[in-house]
Short mmCIF file of C-alpha atoms and ligand atoms in Angstrom, two decimals:
data_model
loop_
_atom_site.label_atom_id
_atom_site.label_comp_id
_atom_site.label_asym_id
_atom_site.label_seq_id
_atom_site.Cartn_x
_atom_site.Cartn_y
_atom_site.Cartn_z
CA MET A 1 204.14 26.31 196.32
CA ASP A 2 203.03 26.37 199.95
CA GLY A 3 202.75 30.04 199.65
CA SER A 4 205.85 31.43 201.42
CA ASP A 5 206.80 34.69 200.30
CA GLU A 6 210.34 33.59 199.77
CA GLN A 7 209.19 31.20 197.50
CA GLU A 8 206.96 33.28 195.39
CA ALA A 9 209.71 35.83 195.02
CA ALA A 10 212.09 33.12 193.67
CA PHE A 11 209.62 31.87 191.34
CA TYR A 12 208.95 35.47 190.01
CA ALA A 13 212.80 36.35 189.93
CA ILE A 14 213.28 33.40 187.55
CA ILE A 15 210.18 34.56 185.44
CA ASP A 16 211.14 38.26 185.47
CA ALA A 17 214.79 37.49 184.15
CA ASP A 18 213.14 35.46 181.15
CA GLY A 19 214.22 32.09 182.70
CA ARG A 20 212.47 28.54 182.79
CA ILE A 21 210.97 26.84 185.62
CA GLU A 22 211.92 23.35 185.83
CA PRO A 23 209.38 20.51 187.04
CA ARG A 24 210.76 20.38 190.47
CA ASP A 25 210.97 23.95 191.33
CA ASP A 26 208.57 25.74 193.83
CA MET A 27 205.77 27.08 191.62
CA PRO A 28 202.26 28.90 192.64
CA GLU A 29 199.64 26.33 192.55
CA ALA A 30 197.72 28.60 190.29
CA TYR A 31 200.40 28.63 187.77
CA ARG A 32 200.87 24.70 187.87
CA ARG A 33 197.00 24.19 187.61
CA SER A 34 196.74 26.44 184.91
CA LEU A 35 199.67 24.62 182.87
CA VAL A 36 198.23 21.38 183.33
CA ARG A 37 194.73 22.54 181.84
CA GLN A 38 196.66 24.17 178.99
CA ILE A 39 198.99 21.25 178.20
CA ALA A 40 196.27 18.59 178.61
CA GLN A 41 194.05 20.63 176.21
CA HIS A 42 196.74 20.96 173.60
CA ALA A 43 197.47 17.29 173.85
CA HIS A 44 194.00 16.36 173.48
CA SER A 45 193.70 18.64 170.22
CA GLU A 46 196.75 16.68 168.88
CA ILE A 47 194.91 13.23 169.01
CA ILE A 48 191.59 14.35 168.52
CA GLY A 49 192.81 16.14 165.37
CA MET A 50 193.98 12.87 163.81
CA GLN A 51 190.46 12.17 163.37
CA PRO A 52 189.00 14.73 160.47
CA GLU A 53 192.34 13.93 158.13
CA GLY A 54 192.34 10.48 159.18
CA ASN A 55 188.97 10.12 157.63
CA TRP A 56 190.64 10.50 154.23
CA ILE A 57 193.60 8.03 154.46
CA SER A 58 191.72 5.29 152.78
CA ARG A 59 190.39 7.63 150.02
CA ALA A 60 193.61 9.40 149.39
CA PRO A 61 193.69 10.19 145.55
CA SER A 62 197.25 8.84 145.12
CA LEU A 63 199.73 6.57 146.87
CA ARG A 64 201.98 9.61 147.48
CA ARG A 65 199.17 11.63 148.98
CA LYS A 66 198.28 8.58 151.24
CA ALA A 67 201.81 8.23 152.39
CA ILE A 68 202.20 12.01 153.31
CA LEU A 69 198.95 11.89 155.06
CA LEU A 70 199.70 9.05 157.03
CA ALA A 71 203.00 10.52 157.89
CA LYS A 72 201.29 13.60 159.11
CA VAL A 73 198.73 11.69 161.21
CA GLN A 74 201.28 9.72 162.93
CA ASP A 75 203.16 13.17 163.68
CA GLU A 76 200.01 14.39 165.19
CA ALA A 77 199.82 11.07 167.81
CA GLY A 78 203.66 12.09 168.54
CA HIS A 79 202.59 15.38 169.27
CA GLY A 80 199.95 14.38 171.61
CA LEU A 81 202.56 12.12 173.58
CA TYR A 82 205.08 15.11 173.85
CA LEU A 83 202.32 17.13 175.35
CA TYR A 84 201.14 14.46 177.67
CA ALA A 85 204.73 13.74 178.98
CA ALA A 86 205.08 17.58 179.70
CA ALA A 87 202.10 17.82 181.68
CA GLU A 88 203.04 14.26 183.64
CA THR A 89 205.96 16.49 184.98
CA LEU A 90 203.41 18.28 186.70
CA GLY A 91 202.23 15.57 188.89
CA VAL A 92 199.37 14.38 186.89
CA SER A 93 199.14 11.04 184.92
CA ARG A 94 198.13 10.37 181.52
CA ASP A 95 195.27 7.95 182.39
CA GLU A 96 193.70 10.84 184.61
CA LEU A 97 193.97 13.49 181.64
CA LEU A 98 192.58 10.93 178.96
CA ASP A 99 189.75 9.97 181.48
CA LYS A 100 189.04 13.61 181.61
CA LEU A 101 188.93 13.99 177.92
CA HIS A 102 186.50 10.74 177.44
CA THR A 103 184.20 12.35 180.07
CA ARG A 104 184.16 15.81 178.40
CA ARG A 105 185.57 17.28 181.62
CA GLN A 106 188.53 18.67 179.55
CA LYS A 107 188.17 20.12 176.09
CA TYR A 108 190.25 20.30 172.94
CA SER A 109 190.13 22.86 170.07
CA SER A 110 187.00 23.19 168.82
CA ILE A 111 188.37 23.28 165.03
CA PHE A 112 188.21 19.67 165.30
CA ASN A 113 184.51 19.51 165.59
CA TYR A 114 184.13 20.36 162.03
CA PRO A 115 183.65 17.74 159.06
CA THR A 116 185.96 16.78 156.34
CA LEU A 117 183.56 16.43 153.54
CA THR A 118 185.84 16.47 150.53
CA TRP A 119 189.65 15.73 149.68
CA ALA A 120 190.02 19.64 149.63
CA ASP A 121 189.32 19.63 153.14
CA VAL A 122 192.48 17.90 153.97
CA GLY A 123 194.55 20.42 151.98
CA ALA A 124 192.59 23.30 153.77
CA ILE A 125 193.13 21.94 157.15
CA GLY A 126 197.14 21.58 156.54
CA TRP A 127 197.19 24.93 154.99
CA LEU A 128 194.99 26.56 157.47
CA VAL A 129 194.58 24.61 160.65
CA ASP A 130 198.00 23.64 160.78
CA GLY A 131 199.03 27.26 159.91
CA ALA A 132 197.18 28.75 162.71
CA ALA A 133 198.64 26.14 164.68
CA ILE A 134 202.11 27.11 164.17
CA THR A 135 201.27 30.97 164.58
CA ASN A 136 200.11 29.60 168.04
CA GLN A 137 203.03 27.35 168.79
CA ILE A 138 205.95 29.64 168.02
CA PRO A 139 205.59 31.86 170.72
CA LEU A 140 205.00 28.90 173.15
CA THR A 141 208.52 27.69 172.22
CA ARG A 142 209.88 30.69 174.61
CA CYS A 143 206.91 29.72 177.17
CA SER A 144 208.39 29.88 181.11
CA TYR A 145 207.62 26.04 181.73
CA GLY A 146 210.79 24.16 180.55
CA PRO A 147 209.08 20.82 179.30
CA TYR A 148 206.36 22.38 177.74
CA ALA A 149 208.64 24.94 175.76
CA ARG A 150 210.84 21.81 174.75
CA ALA A 151 207.80 19.76 173.29
CA MET A 152 206.92 22.95 171.33
CA VAL A 153 210.46 23.25 169.80
CA ARG A 154 210.06 19.67 168.76
CA ILE A 155 206.55 20.01 167.47
CA CYS A 156 207.03 23.23 165.53
CA LYS A 157 210.34 21.50 163.68
CA GLU A 158 207.37 18.75 162.39
CA GLU A 159 204.63 21.31 161.80
CA SER A 160 206.34 23.03 158.72
CA PHE A 161 205.69 19.83 156.51
CA HIS A 162 202.09 19.73 157.57
CA GLN A 163 201.44 23.31 156.40
CA ARG A 164 203.31 23.05 153.20
CA GLN A 165 201.87 19.54 152.11
CA GLY A 166 198.36 20.99 152.71
CA PHE A 167 199.25 24.02 150.70
CA GLU A 168 200.48 22.09 147.96
CA ALA A 169 197.58 19.44 148.01
CA LEU A 170 195.25 22.80 147.36
CA LEU A 171 197.62 24.04 144.87
CA ALA A 172 197.23 20.75 142.49
CA LEU A 173 193.56 21.46 142.84
CA THR A 174 193.72 24.89 141.85
CA ARG A 175 195.65 23.94 138.79
CA GLY A 176 193.27 21.42 138.21
CA THR A 177 189.65 21.26 136.68
CA PRO A 178 187.21 23.82 137.17
CA GLU A 179 185.28 20.91 139.58
CA GLN A 180 188.51 20.59 141.42
CA LYS A 181 189.08 24.41 141.66
CA ALA A 182 185.44 24.68 142.98
CA MET A 183 186.27 22.01 145.45
CA ALA A 184 189.30 23.87 146.72
CA GLN A 185 187.32 27.44 147.02
CA ASP A 186 184.39 25.52 148.85
CA ALA A 187 186.96 23.90 151.51
CA LEU A 188 188.28 27.43 152.07
CA ASN A 189 185.14 28.98 152.31
CA ARG A 190 184.28 26.41 155.33
CA TRP A 191 187.56 26.31 156.98
CA TRP A 192 188.35 29.83 156.85
CA TYR A 193 186.13 31.13 159.97
CA PRO A 194 186.90 28.31 162.18
CA SER A 195 190.55 28.83 161.84
CA LEU A 196 190.56 32.32 162.75
CA ALA A 197 188.32 31.07 165.69
CA MET A 198 191.35 28.98 166.85
CA PHE A 199 193.04 31.97 168.40
CA GLY A 200 190.31 32.05 171.05
CA PRO A 201 187.79 35.04 171.49
CA PRO A 202 189.07 38.67 171.36
CA ASP A 203 191.04 40.05 174.00
CA THR A 204 189.12 43.08 174.49
CA GLU A 205 185.68 42.96 176.59
CA GLY A 206 182.95 44.89 174.81
CA GLY A 207 185.28 46.71 172.60
CA GLY A 208 186.82 48.23 175.62
CA ALA A 209 190.68 48.19 176.40
CA LYS A 210 190.78 45.81 179.11
CA ARG A 211 192.29 42.65 178.40
CA SER A 212 190.76 39.26 179.72
CA THR A 213 192.27 38.64 183.30
CA HIS A 214 193.13 35.10 181.79
CA THR A 215 195.47 36.53 179.04
CA GLU A 216 196.92 39.10 181.67
CA GLN A 217 197.52 36.12 184.01
CA SER A 218 199.15 33.92 181.37
CA MET A 219 201.33 36.80 180.34
CA ARG A 220 202.39 37.95 183.91
CA TRP A 221 203.54 34.11 184.11
CA GLY A 222 205.31 34.05 180.76
CA ILE A 223 203.24 31.29 179.31
CA LYS A 224 201.37 33.39 176.66
CA ARG A 225 203.54 36.09 174.72
CA PHE A 226 201.03 37.89 172.37
CA SER A 227 197.25 38.36 172.80
CA ASN A 228 194.67 36.37 170.90
CA ASP A 229 194.20 39.25 168.74
CA GLU A 230 197.76 40.03 167.77
CA LEU A 231 197.97 36.44 166.71
CA ARG A 232 194.76 36.14 164.95
CA GLN A 233 196.17 39.45 162.84
CA ARG A 234 199.60 37.97 162.29
CA PHE A 235 197.89 34.58 160.70
CA VAL A 236 195.49 36.98 158.61
CA ASP A 237 198.75 38.76 157.51
CA MET A 238 200.59 35.67 156.46
CA THR A 239 197.68 33.68 154.58
CA VAL A 240 195.99 36.32 152.45
CA PRO A 241 198.84 36.72 150.06
CA GLN A 242 199.09 32.88 150.07
CA ALA A 243 195.59 32.48 148.79
CA ASP A 244 196.54 34.89 145.62
CA VAL A 245 198.95 32.33 145.05
CA LEU A 246 196.10 29.59 144.99
CA GLY A 247 194.08 31.72 143.22
CA LEU A 248 191.31 31.60 145.66
CA ARG A 249 189.06 34.11 147.04
CA MET A 250 188.67 34.74 151.06
CA PRO A 251 185.13 34.18 151.86
CA ASP A 252 185.30 37.89 153.63
CA PRO A 253 183.77 40.71 151.42
CA ASP A 254 185.62 43.03 153.80
CA LEU A 255 189.24 41.69 153.82
CA ARG A 256 191.39 44.55 152.79
CA TRP A 257 194.80 45.98 153.31
CA ASN A 258 194.80 48.91 155.39
CA ASP A 259 197.83 51.11 154.74
CA GLU A 260 197.41 53.24 157.93
CA ARG A 261 197.66 50.10 160.13
CA GLY A 262 200.17 48.05 157.92
CA HIS A 263 197.75 45.20 158.08
CA TYR A 264 194.72 43.44 156.75
CA ASP A 265 191.20 44.37 157.96
CA PHE A 266 189.27 41.46 158.19
CA THR A 267 185.50 40.33 159.55
CA PRO A 268 186.14 38.38 162.68
CA PRO A 269 184.52 35.02 163.04
CA ASP A 270 180.98 34.41 164.65
CA TRP A 271 181.80 34.15 168.38
CA ASP A 272 178.32 32.61 169.55
CA GLU A 273 178.92 30.18 166.75
CA LEU A 274 182.50 29.31 168.38
CA PHE A 275 181.16 29.51 172.11
CA ALA A 276 178.13 26.81 170.84
CA VAL A 277 180.94 24.57 169.51
CA ILE A 278 182.84 24.70 172.44
CA ASN A 279 180.10 23.71 174.71
CA GLY A 280 178.97 20.85 172.68
CA ASP A 281 177.18 21.86 169.70
CA GLY A 282 179.41 21.63 166.73
CA PRO A 283 178.71 19.04 163.88
CA CYS A 284 181.04 16.41 165.21
CA ASN A 285 181.43 16.70 168.75
CA ALA A 286 179.68 13.57 169.91
CA GLN A 287 181.17 11.51 167.25
CA ARG A 288 184.87 12.72 167.90
CA ILE A 289 184.42 11.67 171.69
CA GLU A 290 182.78 8.31 170.92
CA HIS A 291 185.36 7.52 168.36
CA ARG A 292 188.09 8.23 170.53
CA VAL A 293 186.64 6.64 173.63
CA SER A 294 186.09 3.36 171.43
CA ALA A 295 189.55 3.42 169.87
CA HIS A 296 191.09 3.61 173.61
CA HIS A 297 188.58 0.41 174.55
CA GLU A 298 189.44 -1.28 171.40
CA GLY A 299 193.18 -1.17 172.25
CA GLN A 300 192.91 -2.28 175.50
CA TRP A 301 193.66 -5.84 174.60
CA VAL A 302 197.01 -4.61 172.89
CA ARG A 303 198.06 -3.01 176.30
CA ASP A 304 197.02 -5.88 178.27
CA ALA A 305 199.11 -8.42 176.11
CA ALA A 306 202.20 -6.07 176.43
CA SER A 307 201.99 -6.03 180.06
CA ALA A 308 201.59 -9.72 180.32
CA TYR A 309 204.32 -10.39 177.95
CA ALA A 310 206.53 -7.94 180.00
CA ALA A 311 205.57 -9.72 183.27
CA LYS A 312 206.21 -13.31 181.98
CA ARG A 313 209.74 -12.37 180.67
CA GLN A 314 210.48 -10.59 183.70
CA ARG A 315 209.55 -13.97 185.54
CA HIS A 316 211.46 -16.06 183.18
CA LEU A 317 214.80 -13.38 183.55
CA GLU A 318 214.34 -13.90 187.26
CA GLY A 319 214.10 -17.81 187.00
CA VAL A 320 217.08 -18.08 185.01
CA ALA A 321 219.16 -15.88 187.16
CA MET B 1 197.11 0.96 181.03
CA SER B 2 200.33 3.49 181.36
CA GLY B 3 199.02 3.45 185.13
CA MET B 4 200.89 0.19 185.20
CA TRP B 5 203.27 0.93 182.53
CA PRO B 6 206.39 2.73 184.03
CA LEU B 7 207.93 5.85 182.63
CA TRP B 8 211.14 5.76 180.71
CA GLU B 9 213.34 8.65 179.82
CA VAL B 10 214.76 8.73 176.34
CA PHE B 11 218.21 9.80 175.26
CA ILE B 12 219.25 9.90 171.83
CA ARG B 13 222.84 10.34 170.05
CA ALA B 14 222.38 12.43 167.31
CA ARG B 15 225.44 11.38 165.20
CA ARG B 16 228.44 9.17 165.72
CA GLY B 17 231.08 11.43 167.92
CA MET B 18 228.13 13.06 170.22
CA SER B 19 226.93 12.12 173.44
CA HIS B 20 223.45 10.89 174.17
CA ILE B 21 221.47 13.80 174.95
CA HIS B 22 217.69 13.55 176.84
CA VAL B 23 214.79 14.21 174.54
CA GLY B 24 211.79 13.13 176.48
CA SER B 25 209.84 10.49 178.00
CA LEU B 26 207.31 7.66 177.42
CA HIS B 27 205.31 4.81 178.95
CA ALA B 28 206.00 1.27 178.11
CA PRO B 29 205.59 -2.18 179.96
CA ASP B 30 209.65 -3.00 179.57
CA ALA B 31 212.77 -1.93 177.93
CA GLU B 32 212.44 -3.44 174.66
CA MET B 33 208.99 -1.90 174.08
CA ALA B 34 210.38 1.36 175.23
CA LEU B 35 213.19 1.45 172.97
CA ARG B 36 210.69 0.66 170.04
CA HIS B 37 208.41 3.22 171.14
CA ALA B 38 211.27 5.75 171.34
CA ARG B 39 212.57 4.77 167.91
CA ASP B 40 208.79 5.36 166.64
CA VAL B 41 208.07 8.75 168.37
CA TYR B 42 211.54 10.28 168.63
CA THR B 43 213.32 9.65 165.51
CA ARG B 44 210.75 9.55 162.86
CA ARG B 45 213.24 11.82 160.66
CA GLY B 46 216.55 10.43 161.26
CA GLU B 47 217.20 12.15 164.59
CA GLY B 48 219.42 9.60 166.09
CA VAL B 49 221.90 6.84 165.51
CA SER B 50 221.77 5.14 169.05
CA ILE B 51 218.92 5.53 171.84
CA TRP B 52 219.39 4.82 175.48
CA VAL B 53 215.85 4.53 177.77
CA VAL B 54 216.21 4.67 181.43
CA PRO B 55 213.43 3.84 184.01
CA SER B 56 212.54 7.43 185.23
CA SER B 57 212.57 5.45 188.89
CA GLN B 58 215.93 4.85 188.42
CA ILE B 59 217.66 8.55 188.15
CA THR B 60 218.73 10.28 191.13
CA ALA B 61 218.81 13.80 190.96
CA SER B 62 220.06 16.58 193.19
CA SER B 63 217.18 18.68 194.72
CA PRO B 64 216.68 22.26 193.48
CA ASP B 65 216.11 23.29 196.92
CA GLU B 66 219.61 22.42 197.93
CA LYS B 67 221.29 24.05 194.86
CA ASP B 68 223.25 26.88 195.90
CA ALA B 69 224.72 24.78 198.81
CA PHE B 70 225.39 21.80 196.94
CA PHE B 71 227.23 23.72 194.06
CA ASP B 72 228.77 25.99 196.66
CA PRO B 73 232.21 24.25 196.34
CA ALA B 74 232.59 25.41 192.84
CA ALA B 75 231.91 28.96 193.71
CA ASP B 76 234.89 30.28 195.10
CA LYS B 77 237.68 28.43 193.26
CA ILE B 78 238.51 30.47 190.39
CA TYR B 79 241.73 29.25 190.33
CA ARG B 80 239.90 26.47 188.34
CA HIS B 81 239.76 28.38 185.32
CA PRO B 82 242.68 29.44 183.06
CA THR B 83 241.75 32.92 183.31
CA PHE B 84 242.92 33.30 186.51
CA TYR B 85 246.55 33.30 185.68
CA ASP B 86 248.60 35.92 184.70
CA VAL B 87 251.12 35.32 182.07
CA PRO B 88 253.02 37.78 180.02
CA ALA B 89 251.41 38.21 176.75
CA ASP B 90 254.64 37.49 174.76
CA ALA B 91 254.46 33.91 176.07
CA PRO B 92 253.70 31.79 173.36
CA HIS B 93 251.02 29.01 173.00
CA LEU B 94 249.54 29.62 176.63
FE1 LIG C 1 200.59 18.95 165.80
FE1 LIG C 2 200.02 19.50 162.64
#
């Protein structure tokens, strides 16, 4: 938007009426830039997120689990596509965004920088990581930018299978041998705090009441509907009873129901660790990007062949006509 | 890659008897590949019985800037709606 007061007023009138902004509407440049960053980061997370689980496709314990895992990982590729397409409506190209991912100028969710050490990790990711993603994504189906909101509707429909298959895989382990149950507990121990960190840093700065300016601005724009802490609490409240069904213990000695608040009290994740992982010091940061870049390069001949074939057919059609 | 591949809009008919509805977009080198990609990404759970793909560049759209003036002719013709007409309540089937 070139900043005329009239255009700005029209934009905020739509936002205040809980309407949707569509691609060719006038919008503040900061709104557009913020959306591009958020949607791109979200798209990158979907496709980088294929790696930790992809690691177990060839070693899934049964054909049933293998087919399920393949379908889930394929879904995540689809989620990436929906989101890149939504970002492209804001005037950026997918190539440009992929290039920024490959050169580490744009980020993805730090959760995918942790390794999947055992088969139980696949179950824990479906249950906790997809569970946290759903908690984050459901409010985004009402976000003010139409193409992003519509992509989220489609994604949320597909996510519920992801969470349920993870829970079921863990349940099979917790009902199995003592070794299998221990493996499930170990996976929960390692994935619990990184999952809590998926909601981002606390909204209050230094324990004060002031929300971060970023959250404040996103809420004013109708992109964000709930604070990081509200969503984190919602996830904890939803997940703790599920752990009981699994017969697993949350790795938090201070976790308990607070009657007064009507919520569980819990220990927050280690924020220094989160920032270290975001800034490149996680166990798998380098590996994830290297793998993504090499997969992209190794796929180049397929893209070239498809282009060459399309060009040849076009020439043929023109020659015949 | 996609820098060279054009953008396609994807429309899906969910069931017989319904219209095709826009579901999203994708990049592909030609129409045939666009159809295959559309099947793979937009109908993994039986969401459709028919797919259209249209090059995005071939769509002509009304401009949001002129929307008020453009749609003006519809605004003042309330006699196009059945509720405009006063008819006795006891006239059957109207
Ligand atoms: Fe996803
Ligand atoms: Fe998922």
